[in-house]
Short mmCIF file of C-alpha atoms and ligand atoms in Angstrom, two decimals:
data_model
loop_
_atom_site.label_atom_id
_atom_site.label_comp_id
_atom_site.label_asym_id
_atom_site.label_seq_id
_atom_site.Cartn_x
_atom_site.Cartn_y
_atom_site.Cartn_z
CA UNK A 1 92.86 83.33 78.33
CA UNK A 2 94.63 84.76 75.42
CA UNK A 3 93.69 88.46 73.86
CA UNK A 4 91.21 88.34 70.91
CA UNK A 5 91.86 90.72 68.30
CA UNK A 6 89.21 92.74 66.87
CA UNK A 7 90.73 93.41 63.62
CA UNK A 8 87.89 91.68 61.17
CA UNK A 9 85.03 92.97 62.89
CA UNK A 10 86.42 96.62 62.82
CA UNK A 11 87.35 96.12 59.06
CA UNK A 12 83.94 94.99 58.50
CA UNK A 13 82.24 97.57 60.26
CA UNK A 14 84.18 100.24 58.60
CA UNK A 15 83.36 98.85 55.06
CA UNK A 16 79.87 98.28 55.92
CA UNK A 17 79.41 102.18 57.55
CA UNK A 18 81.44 103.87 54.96
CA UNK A 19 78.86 102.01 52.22
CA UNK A 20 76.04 103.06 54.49
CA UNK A 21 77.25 107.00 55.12
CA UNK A 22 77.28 107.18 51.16
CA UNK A 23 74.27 105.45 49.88
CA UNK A 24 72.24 107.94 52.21
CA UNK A 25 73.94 110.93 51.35
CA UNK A 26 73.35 109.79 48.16
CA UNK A 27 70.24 109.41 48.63
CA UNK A 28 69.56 112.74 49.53
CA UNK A 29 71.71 114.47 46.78
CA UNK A 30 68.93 112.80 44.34
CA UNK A 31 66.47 114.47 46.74
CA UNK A 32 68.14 117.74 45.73
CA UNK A 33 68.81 117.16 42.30
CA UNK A 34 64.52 116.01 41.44
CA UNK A 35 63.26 118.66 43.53
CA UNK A 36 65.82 121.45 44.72
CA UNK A 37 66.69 122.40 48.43
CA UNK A 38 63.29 121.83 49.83
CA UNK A 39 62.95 121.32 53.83
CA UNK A 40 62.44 117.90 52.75
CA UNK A 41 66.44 117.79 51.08
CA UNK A 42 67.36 119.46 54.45
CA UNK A 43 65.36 117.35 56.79
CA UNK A 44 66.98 114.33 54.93
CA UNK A 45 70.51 115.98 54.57
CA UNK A 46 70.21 116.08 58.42
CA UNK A 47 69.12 112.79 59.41
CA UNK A 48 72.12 111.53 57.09
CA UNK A 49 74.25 113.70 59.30
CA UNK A 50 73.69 112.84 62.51
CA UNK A 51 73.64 109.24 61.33
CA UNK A 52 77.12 109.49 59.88
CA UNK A 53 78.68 111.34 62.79
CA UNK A 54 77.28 108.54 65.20
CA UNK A 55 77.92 105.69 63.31
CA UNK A 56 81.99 107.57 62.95
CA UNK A 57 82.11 107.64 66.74
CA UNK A 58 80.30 105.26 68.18
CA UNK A 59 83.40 102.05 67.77
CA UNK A 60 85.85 104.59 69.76
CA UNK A 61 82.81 105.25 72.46
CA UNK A 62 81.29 102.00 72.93
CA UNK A 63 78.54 103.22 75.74
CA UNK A 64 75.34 102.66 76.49
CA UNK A 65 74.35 106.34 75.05
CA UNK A 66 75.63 105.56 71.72
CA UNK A 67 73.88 102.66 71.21
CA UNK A 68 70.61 104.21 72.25
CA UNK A 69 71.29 107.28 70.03
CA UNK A 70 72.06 104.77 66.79
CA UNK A 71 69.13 102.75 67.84
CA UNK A 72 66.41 106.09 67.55
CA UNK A 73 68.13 107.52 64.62
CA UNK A 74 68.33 104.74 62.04
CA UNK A 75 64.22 104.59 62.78
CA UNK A 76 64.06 107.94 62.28
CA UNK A 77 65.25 107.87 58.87
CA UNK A 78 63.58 104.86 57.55
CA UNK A 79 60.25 106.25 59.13
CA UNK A 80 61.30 110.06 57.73
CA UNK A 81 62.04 107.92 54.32
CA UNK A 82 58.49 106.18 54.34
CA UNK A 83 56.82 109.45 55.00
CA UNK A 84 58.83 111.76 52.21
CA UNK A 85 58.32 109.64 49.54
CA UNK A 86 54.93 107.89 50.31
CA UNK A 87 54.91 105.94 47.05
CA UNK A 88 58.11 103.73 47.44
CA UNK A 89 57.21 100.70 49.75
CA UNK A 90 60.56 99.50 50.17
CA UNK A 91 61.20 101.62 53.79
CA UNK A 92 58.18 99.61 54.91
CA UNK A 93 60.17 97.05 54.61
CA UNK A 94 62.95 97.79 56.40
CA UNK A 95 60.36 99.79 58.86
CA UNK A 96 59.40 96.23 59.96
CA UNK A 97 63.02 95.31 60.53
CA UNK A 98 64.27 97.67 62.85
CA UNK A 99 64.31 96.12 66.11
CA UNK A 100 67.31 94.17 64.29
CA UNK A 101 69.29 96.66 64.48
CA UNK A 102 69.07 96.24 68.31
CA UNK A 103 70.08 92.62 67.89
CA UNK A 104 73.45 93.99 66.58
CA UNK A 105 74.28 94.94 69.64
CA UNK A 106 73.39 92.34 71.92
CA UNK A 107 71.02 94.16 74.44
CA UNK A 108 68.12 92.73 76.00
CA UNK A 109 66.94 96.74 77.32
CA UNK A 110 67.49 98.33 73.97
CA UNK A 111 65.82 95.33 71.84
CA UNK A 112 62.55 95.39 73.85
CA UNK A 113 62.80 99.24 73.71
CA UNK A 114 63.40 99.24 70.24
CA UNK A 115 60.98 96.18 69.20
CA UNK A 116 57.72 98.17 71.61
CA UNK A 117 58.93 101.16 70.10
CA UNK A 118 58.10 100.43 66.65
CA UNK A 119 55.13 98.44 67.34
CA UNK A 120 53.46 101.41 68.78
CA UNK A 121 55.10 104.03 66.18
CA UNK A 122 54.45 101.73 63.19
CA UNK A 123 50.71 100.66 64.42
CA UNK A 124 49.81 104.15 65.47
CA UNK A 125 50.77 105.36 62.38
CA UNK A 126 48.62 102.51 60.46
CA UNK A 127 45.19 103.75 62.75
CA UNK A 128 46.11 107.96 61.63
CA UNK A 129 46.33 106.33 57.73
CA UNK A 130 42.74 104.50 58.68
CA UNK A 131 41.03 107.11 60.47
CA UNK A 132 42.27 110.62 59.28
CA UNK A 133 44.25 110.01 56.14
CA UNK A 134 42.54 107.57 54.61
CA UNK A 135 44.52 107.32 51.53
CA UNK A 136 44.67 110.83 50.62
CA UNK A 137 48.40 111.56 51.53
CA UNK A 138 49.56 107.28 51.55
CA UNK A 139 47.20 105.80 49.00
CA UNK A 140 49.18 102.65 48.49
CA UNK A 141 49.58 101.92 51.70
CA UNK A 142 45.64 102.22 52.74
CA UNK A 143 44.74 100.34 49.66
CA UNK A 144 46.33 97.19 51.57
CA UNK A 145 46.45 98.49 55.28
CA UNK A 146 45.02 95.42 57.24
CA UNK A 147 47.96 92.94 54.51
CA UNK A 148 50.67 95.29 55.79
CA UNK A 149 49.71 95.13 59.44
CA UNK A 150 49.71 91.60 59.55
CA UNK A 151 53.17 91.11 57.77
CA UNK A 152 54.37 94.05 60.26
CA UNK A 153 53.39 91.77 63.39
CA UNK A 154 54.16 88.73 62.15
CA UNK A 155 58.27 90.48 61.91
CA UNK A 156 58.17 91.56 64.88
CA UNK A 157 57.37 88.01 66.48
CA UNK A 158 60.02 86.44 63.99
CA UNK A 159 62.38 89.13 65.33
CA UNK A 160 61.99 88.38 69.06
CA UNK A 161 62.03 84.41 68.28
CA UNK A 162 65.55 85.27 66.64
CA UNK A 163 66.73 87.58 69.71
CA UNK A 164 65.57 84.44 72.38
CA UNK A 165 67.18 82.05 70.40
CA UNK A 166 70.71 84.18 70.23
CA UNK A 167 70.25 85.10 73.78
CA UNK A 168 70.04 81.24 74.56
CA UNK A 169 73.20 80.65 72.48
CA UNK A 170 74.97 83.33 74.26
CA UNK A 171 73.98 82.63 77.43
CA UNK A 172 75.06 78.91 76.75
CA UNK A 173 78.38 80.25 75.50
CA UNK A 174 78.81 82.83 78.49
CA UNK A 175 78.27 79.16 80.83
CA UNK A 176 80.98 77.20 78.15
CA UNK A 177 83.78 79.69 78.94
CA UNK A 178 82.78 80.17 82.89
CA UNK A 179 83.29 76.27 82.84
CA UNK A 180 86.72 76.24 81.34
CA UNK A 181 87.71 79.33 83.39
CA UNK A 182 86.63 77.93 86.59
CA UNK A 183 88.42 73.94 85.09
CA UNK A 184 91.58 76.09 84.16
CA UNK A 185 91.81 77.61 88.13
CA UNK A 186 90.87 74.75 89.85
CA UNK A 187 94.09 72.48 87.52
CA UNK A 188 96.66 75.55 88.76
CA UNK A 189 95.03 75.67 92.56
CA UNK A 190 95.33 72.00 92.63
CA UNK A 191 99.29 71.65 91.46
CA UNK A 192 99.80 74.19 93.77
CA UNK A 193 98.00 72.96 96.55
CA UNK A 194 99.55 69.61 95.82
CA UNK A 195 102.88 71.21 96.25
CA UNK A 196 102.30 73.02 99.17
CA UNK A 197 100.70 69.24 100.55
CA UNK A 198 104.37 68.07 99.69
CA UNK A 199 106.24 70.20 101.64
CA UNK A 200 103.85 69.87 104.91
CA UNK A 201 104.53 66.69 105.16
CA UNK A 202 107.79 66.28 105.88
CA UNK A 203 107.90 68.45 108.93
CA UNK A 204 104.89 66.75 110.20
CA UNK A 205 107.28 63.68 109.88
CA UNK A 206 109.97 65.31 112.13
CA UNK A 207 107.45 66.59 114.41
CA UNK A 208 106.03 63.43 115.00
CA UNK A 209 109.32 61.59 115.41
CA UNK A 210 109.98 63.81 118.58
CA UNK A 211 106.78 63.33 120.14
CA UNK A 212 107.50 59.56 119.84
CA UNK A 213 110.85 60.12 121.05
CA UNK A 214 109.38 62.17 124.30
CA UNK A 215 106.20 60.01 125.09
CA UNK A 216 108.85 57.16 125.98
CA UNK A 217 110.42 59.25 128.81
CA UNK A 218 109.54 57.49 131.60
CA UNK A 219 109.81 60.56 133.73
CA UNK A 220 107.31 62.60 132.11
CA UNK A 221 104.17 63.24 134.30
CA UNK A 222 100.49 61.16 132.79
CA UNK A 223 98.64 64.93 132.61
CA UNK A 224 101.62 65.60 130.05
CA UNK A 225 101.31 62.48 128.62
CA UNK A 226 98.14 63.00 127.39
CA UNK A 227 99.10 65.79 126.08
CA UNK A 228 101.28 64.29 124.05
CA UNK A 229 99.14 61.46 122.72
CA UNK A 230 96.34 64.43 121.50
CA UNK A 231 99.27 66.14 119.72
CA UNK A 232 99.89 62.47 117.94
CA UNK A 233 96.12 62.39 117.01
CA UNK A 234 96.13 65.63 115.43
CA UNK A 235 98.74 65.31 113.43
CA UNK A 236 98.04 61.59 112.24
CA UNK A 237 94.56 63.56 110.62
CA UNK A 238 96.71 66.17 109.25
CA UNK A 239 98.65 63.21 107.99
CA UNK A 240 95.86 61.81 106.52
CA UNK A 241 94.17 64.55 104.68
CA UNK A 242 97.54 65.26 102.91
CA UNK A 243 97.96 61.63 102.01
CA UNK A 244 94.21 61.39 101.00
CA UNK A 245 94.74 64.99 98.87
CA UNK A 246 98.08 64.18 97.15
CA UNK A 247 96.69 60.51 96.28
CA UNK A 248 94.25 62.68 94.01
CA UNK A 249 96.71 64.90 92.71
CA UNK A 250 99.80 63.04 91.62
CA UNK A 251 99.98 61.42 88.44
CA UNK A 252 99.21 57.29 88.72
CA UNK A 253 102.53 55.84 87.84
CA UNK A 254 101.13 51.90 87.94
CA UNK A 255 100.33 50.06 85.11
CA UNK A 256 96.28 48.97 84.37
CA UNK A 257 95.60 45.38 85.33
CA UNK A 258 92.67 43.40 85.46
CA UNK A 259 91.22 42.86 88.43
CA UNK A 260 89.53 39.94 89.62
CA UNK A 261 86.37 41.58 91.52
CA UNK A 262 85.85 38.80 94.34
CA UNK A 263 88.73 38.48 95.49
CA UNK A 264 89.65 41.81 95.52
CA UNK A 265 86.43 42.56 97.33
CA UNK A 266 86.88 40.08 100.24
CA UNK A 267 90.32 41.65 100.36
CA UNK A 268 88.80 44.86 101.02
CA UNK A 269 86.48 43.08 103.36
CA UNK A 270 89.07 41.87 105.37
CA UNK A 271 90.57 45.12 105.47
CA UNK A 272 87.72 46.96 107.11
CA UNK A 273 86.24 44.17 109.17
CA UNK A 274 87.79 45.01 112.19
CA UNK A 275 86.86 48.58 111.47
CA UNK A 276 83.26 48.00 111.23
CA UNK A 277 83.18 45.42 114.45
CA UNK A 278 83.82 48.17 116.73
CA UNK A 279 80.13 49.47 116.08
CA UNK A 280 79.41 45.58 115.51
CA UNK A 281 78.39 46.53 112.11
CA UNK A 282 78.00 43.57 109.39
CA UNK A 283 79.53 43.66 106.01
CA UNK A 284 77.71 41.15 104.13
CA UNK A 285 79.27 39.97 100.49
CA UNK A 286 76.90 38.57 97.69
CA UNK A 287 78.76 37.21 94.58
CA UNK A 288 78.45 34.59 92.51
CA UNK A 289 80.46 34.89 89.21
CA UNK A 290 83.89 35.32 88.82
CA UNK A 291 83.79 39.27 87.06
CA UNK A 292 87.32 40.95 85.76
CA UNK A 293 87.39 44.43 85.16
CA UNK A 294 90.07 46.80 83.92
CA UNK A 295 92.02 48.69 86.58
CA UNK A 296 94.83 48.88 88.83
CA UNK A 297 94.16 46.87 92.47
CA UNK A 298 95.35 49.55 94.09
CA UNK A 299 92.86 51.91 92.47
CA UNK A 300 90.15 49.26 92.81
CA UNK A 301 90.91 48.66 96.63
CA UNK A 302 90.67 52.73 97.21
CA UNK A 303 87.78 53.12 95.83
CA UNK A 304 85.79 50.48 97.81
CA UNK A 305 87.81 51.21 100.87
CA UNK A 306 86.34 54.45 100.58
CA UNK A 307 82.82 53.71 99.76
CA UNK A 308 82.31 51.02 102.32
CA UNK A 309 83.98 53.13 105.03
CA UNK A 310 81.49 55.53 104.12
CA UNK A 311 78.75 53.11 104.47
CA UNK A 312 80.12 51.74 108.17
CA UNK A 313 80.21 55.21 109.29
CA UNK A 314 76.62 55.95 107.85
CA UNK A 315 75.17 52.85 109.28
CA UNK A 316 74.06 52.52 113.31
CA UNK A 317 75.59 50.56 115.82
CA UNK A 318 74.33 46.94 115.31
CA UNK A 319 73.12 47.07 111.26
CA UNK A 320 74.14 45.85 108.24
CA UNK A 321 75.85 46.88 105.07
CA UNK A 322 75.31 44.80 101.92
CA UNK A 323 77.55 44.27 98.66
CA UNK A 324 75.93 42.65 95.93
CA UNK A 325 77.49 42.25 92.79
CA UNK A 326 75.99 40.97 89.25
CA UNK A 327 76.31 41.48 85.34
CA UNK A 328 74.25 44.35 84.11
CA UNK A 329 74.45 43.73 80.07
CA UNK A 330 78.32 44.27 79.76
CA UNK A 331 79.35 45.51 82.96
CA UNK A 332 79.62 44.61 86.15
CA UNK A 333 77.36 46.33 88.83
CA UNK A 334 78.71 46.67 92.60
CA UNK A 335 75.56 47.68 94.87
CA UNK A 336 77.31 48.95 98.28
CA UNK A 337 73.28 49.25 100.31
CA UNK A 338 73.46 50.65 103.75
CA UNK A 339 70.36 51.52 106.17
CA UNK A 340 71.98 54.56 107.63
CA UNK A 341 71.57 57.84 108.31
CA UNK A 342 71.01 58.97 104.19
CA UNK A 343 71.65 61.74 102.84
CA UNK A 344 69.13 64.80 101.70
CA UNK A 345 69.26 65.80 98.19
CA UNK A 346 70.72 68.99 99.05
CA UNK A 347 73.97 66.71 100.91
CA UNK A 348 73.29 63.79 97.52
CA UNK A 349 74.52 67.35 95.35
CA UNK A 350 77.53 68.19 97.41
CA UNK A 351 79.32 64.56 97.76
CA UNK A 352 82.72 64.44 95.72
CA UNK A 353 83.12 68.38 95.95
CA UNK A 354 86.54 68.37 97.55
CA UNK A 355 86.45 68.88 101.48
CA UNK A 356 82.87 68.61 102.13
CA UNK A 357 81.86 66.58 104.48
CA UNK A 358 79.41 66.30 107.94
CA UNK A 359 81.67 64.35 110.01
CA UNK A 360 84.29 65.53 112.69
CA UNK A 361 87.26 64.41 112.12
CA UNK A 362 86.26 63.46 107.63
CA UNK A 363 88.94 64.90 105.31
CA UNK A 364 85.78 65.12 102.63
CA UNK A 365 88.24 63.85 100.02
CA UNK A 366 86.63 60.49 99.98
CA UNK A 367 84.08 60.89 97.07
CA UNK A 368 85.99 63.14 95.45
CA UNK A 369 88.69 60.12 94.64
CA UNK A 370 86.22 57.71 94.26
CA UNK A 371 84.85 59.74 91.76
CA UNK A 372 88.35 60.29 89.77
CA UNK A 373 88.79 56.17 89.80
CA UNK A 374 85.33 55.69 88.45
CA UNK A 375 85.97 58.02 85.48
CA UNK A 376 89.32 57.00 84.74
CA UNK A 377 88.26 53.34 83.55
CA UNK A 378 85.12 54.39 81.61
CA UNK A 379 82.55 53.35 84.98
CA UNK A 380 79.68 54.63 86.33
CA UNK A 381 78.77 55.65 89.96
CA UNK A 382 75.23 56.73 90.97
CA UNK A 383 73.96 57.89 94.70
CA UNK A 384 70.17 57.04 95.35
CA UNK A 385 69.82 58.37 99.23
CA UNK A 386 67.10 58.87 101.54
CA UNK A 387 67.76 61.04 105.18
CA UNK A 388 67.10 58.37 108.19
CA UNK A 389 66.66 55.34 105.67
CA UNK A 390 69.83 54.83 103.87
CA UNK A 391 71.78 55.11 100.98
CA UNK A 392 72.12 52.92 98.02
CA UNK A 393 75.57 53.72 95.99
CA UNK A 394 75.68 51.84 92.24
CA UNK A 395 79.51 51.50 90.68
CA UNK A 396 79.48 49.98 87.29
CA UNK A 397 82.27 48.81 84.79
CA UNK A 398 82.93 47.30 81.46
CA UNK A 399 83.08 43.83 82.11
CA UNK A 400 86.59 41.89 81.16
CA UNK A 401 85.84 38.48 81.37
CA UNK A 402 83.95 35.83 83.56
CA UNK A 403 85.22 32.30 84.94
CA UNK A 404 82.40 30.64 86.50
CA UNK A 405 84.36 28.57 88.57
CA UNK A 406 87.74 28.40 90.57
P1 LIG B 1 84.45 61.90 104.55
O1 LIG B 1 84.10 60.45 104.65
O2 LIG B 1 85.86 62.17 104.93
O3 LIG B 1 83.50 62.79 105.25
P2 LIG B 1 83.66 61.57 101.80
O4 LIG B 1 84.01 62.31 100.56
O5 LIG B 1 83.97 60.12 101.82
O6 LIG B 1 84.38 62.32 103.00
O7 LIG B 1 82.13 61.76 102.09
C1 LIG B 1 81.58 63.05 102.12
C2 LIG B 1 80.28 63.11 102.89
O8 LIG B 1 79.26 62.42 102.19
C3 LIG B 1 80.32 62.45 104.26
O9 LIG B 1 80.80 63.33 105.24
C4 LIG B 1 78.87 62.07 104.48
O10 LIG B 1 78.17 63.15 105.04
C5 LIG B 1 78.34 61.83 103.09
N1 LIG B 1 78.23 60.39 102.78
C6 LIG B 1 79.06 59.65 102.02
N2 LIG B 1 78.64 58.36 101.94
C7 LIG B 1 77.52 58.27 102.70
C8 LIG B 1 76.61 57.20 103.05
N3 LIG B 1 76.78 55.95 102.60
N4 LIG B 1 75.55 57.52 103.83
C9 LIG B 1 75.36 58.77 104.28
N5 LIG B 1 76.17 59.82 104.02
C10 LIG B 1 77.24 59.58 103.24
MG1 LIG B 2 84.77 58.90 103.48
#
């Protein structure tokens, strides 16, 4: 992520404390000049002060005591304002403002400090005007007590509707720029990893050509043998994972084609027939229409490969796994329905991360290409999965073209 500069926002701040540092002092110099140095010039004069000197220091110490300290002063002086010059109702005003000061500085603790804090200042003060003033020392302000206590609440609600809805936004934001952090690791992880992939592979090659080149010896002893063929196994899955990972990662260099779903299907069929006949498990097809949809076959035959596979391994020894395929408005739907083992919905929201996956010897890289195919030409895929009753998995596509017969 690049550096953000600050500049602006400083200039701003400067312009907009410098303006506030004179308009009080200000302020207070009038103070002087109606009245002469009374304890209420110096009072003022004081406030203005301590105001200035925080508001000077606090962008150069950005802590937590600053903020606090700005937060209790600035009320002190518009209260100290209010009560000096009782018959100017403009403080009030700002009075009923102050917990957006708080908002300024984006902090949940000091908003609800500052936001009860006034509440209980601003409506104790109201009940001492009530009970023991009663107008003598704030006459304006009991004339219409009960009209300036509701307008007082009803700021303080609008204020903390304003700080939810900016906390939403931020927190919103704060997710946005987690997202593209965590997007912007996983894209330099994943050339890497696809690098380091590379390079395992070819000495897995070598490896494996002298293991070939050793089972053959005739003199080597069966115990050894076996050895031998375990070694073979392994490596074939390392083989396999790397093949399955780098498939994901390198760029697709074939052109788009379209695909003729039926026959590509029963291609893939044939493919993992045998596969499923060891657990005598039944692939059943059902398709009627000719559908064509844009991608490339290779693509196409990957991602049902994968999916069925999926479904064969899922499925119990003797059951059935059904394709059904129809138009859906403009797209074609494949339905890949299995009666296996399902899936809970914790396992339904971990599918397609890379390398998850409940079965011994699964790379867990399945989904997560299935996944990349679907996007790539604009389909849909959907999971609807019950644990001990089966899963249902929904691909869809924009539909090419149809020839009903052949
Ligand atoms: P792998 O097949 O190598 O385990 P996949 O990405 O293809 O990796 O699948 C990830 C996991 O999702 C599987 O290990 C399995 O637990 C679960 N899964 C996928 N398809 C099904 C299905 N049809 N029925 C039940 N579980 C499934
Ligand atoms: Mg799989």
């Amino acid at each position: 992520m690049k550096n953000q500069t600050h500049l602006p926002n400083k200039k701003i701040y400067w312009i907009i404390a410098i303006a506030s540092i004179v308009l009080m002092t200000l302020g207070s110099f009038i103070e002087l000049w109606e009245n002469g140095p009374t304890a209420t010039f110096i009072t003022h004069l004081l406030i203005v002060v301590v105001i200035s000197i925080l508001l000077i220091i606090y962008p150069k110490k950005k802590n937590i005591f600053t903020k606090y300290a700005l937060n209790i002063a600035m009320p002190i002086y518009f209260y100290a304002m209010f009560i000096f010059y009782p018959f100017t109702l403009s403080p009030l005003l700002i009075i009923c403002f102050i917990p957006g000061i708080a908002i300024l500085f984006y902090n949940q603790r000091l908003f609800y400090f500052s936001l009860i804090s006034n509440v209980v200042i601003v409506l104790s003060f109201m009940l001492y005007v009530f009970l023991v003033d009663q107008g003598a020392g704030f006459p304006i302000f009991y004339k219409d007590l009960h009209g300036y206590a509701i307008n007082f609440l009803a700021c303080q609600v609008m204020l903390y509707f304003i700080f939810a809805l900016i906390k939403k936004k931020i927190e919103e934001q704060k997710q946005y720029y987690q997202q593209i952090q965590e997007d912007e690791r996983l894209k330099t992880t994943g050339q890497l990893a696809a690098a380091v992939a590379h390079e395992i592979r070819n000495p897995i090659t070598v490896v494996k050509g002298f293991i070939q080149l050793h089972e053959t010896d005739k003199q080597l002893p069966d115990h050894i043998k076996k050895h031998y063929k375990l070694m073979m196994d392994e490596l074939y899955t390392a083989e396999t994972v790397i093949s399955d990972f780098l498939s994901l990662a390198k760029p697709e260099v074939s052109e788009v084609e379209t695909v003729e779903v039926k026959p590509a299907l029963y291609n893939v069929m044939d493919l993992l027939n045998t596969y499923a006949h060891i657990d005598t498990i039944q692939i059943e097809l059902d398709i009627e229409d000719y559908y064509s949809i844009q991608c490339t076959l290779m693509e196409f035959k990957q991602l049902f490969v994968n999916l069925l596979k999926n479904a064969v391994e899922a499925s119990k020894h003797g059951g059935t796994v059904r394709v059904k395929v129809r138009k859906v408005n403009d797209r074609v739907q494949i339905d890949i329905v299995d009666q296996g083992v399902g899936m809970t919905k914790e396992q339904l929201k971990r599918i397609g991360t890379p390398f998850y996956s409940l079965k011994a010897k699964g790379t867990g890289l399945g989904l997560m290409i299935c996944f990349n195919i679907v996007q790539k030409y604009n389909g849909t895929i959907n999971f609807f999965s019950e644990e001990g009753k089966g899963t249902n998995v929904t691909v869809a596509f924009p539909l090419i073209k149809k020839t009903t017969s052949r």
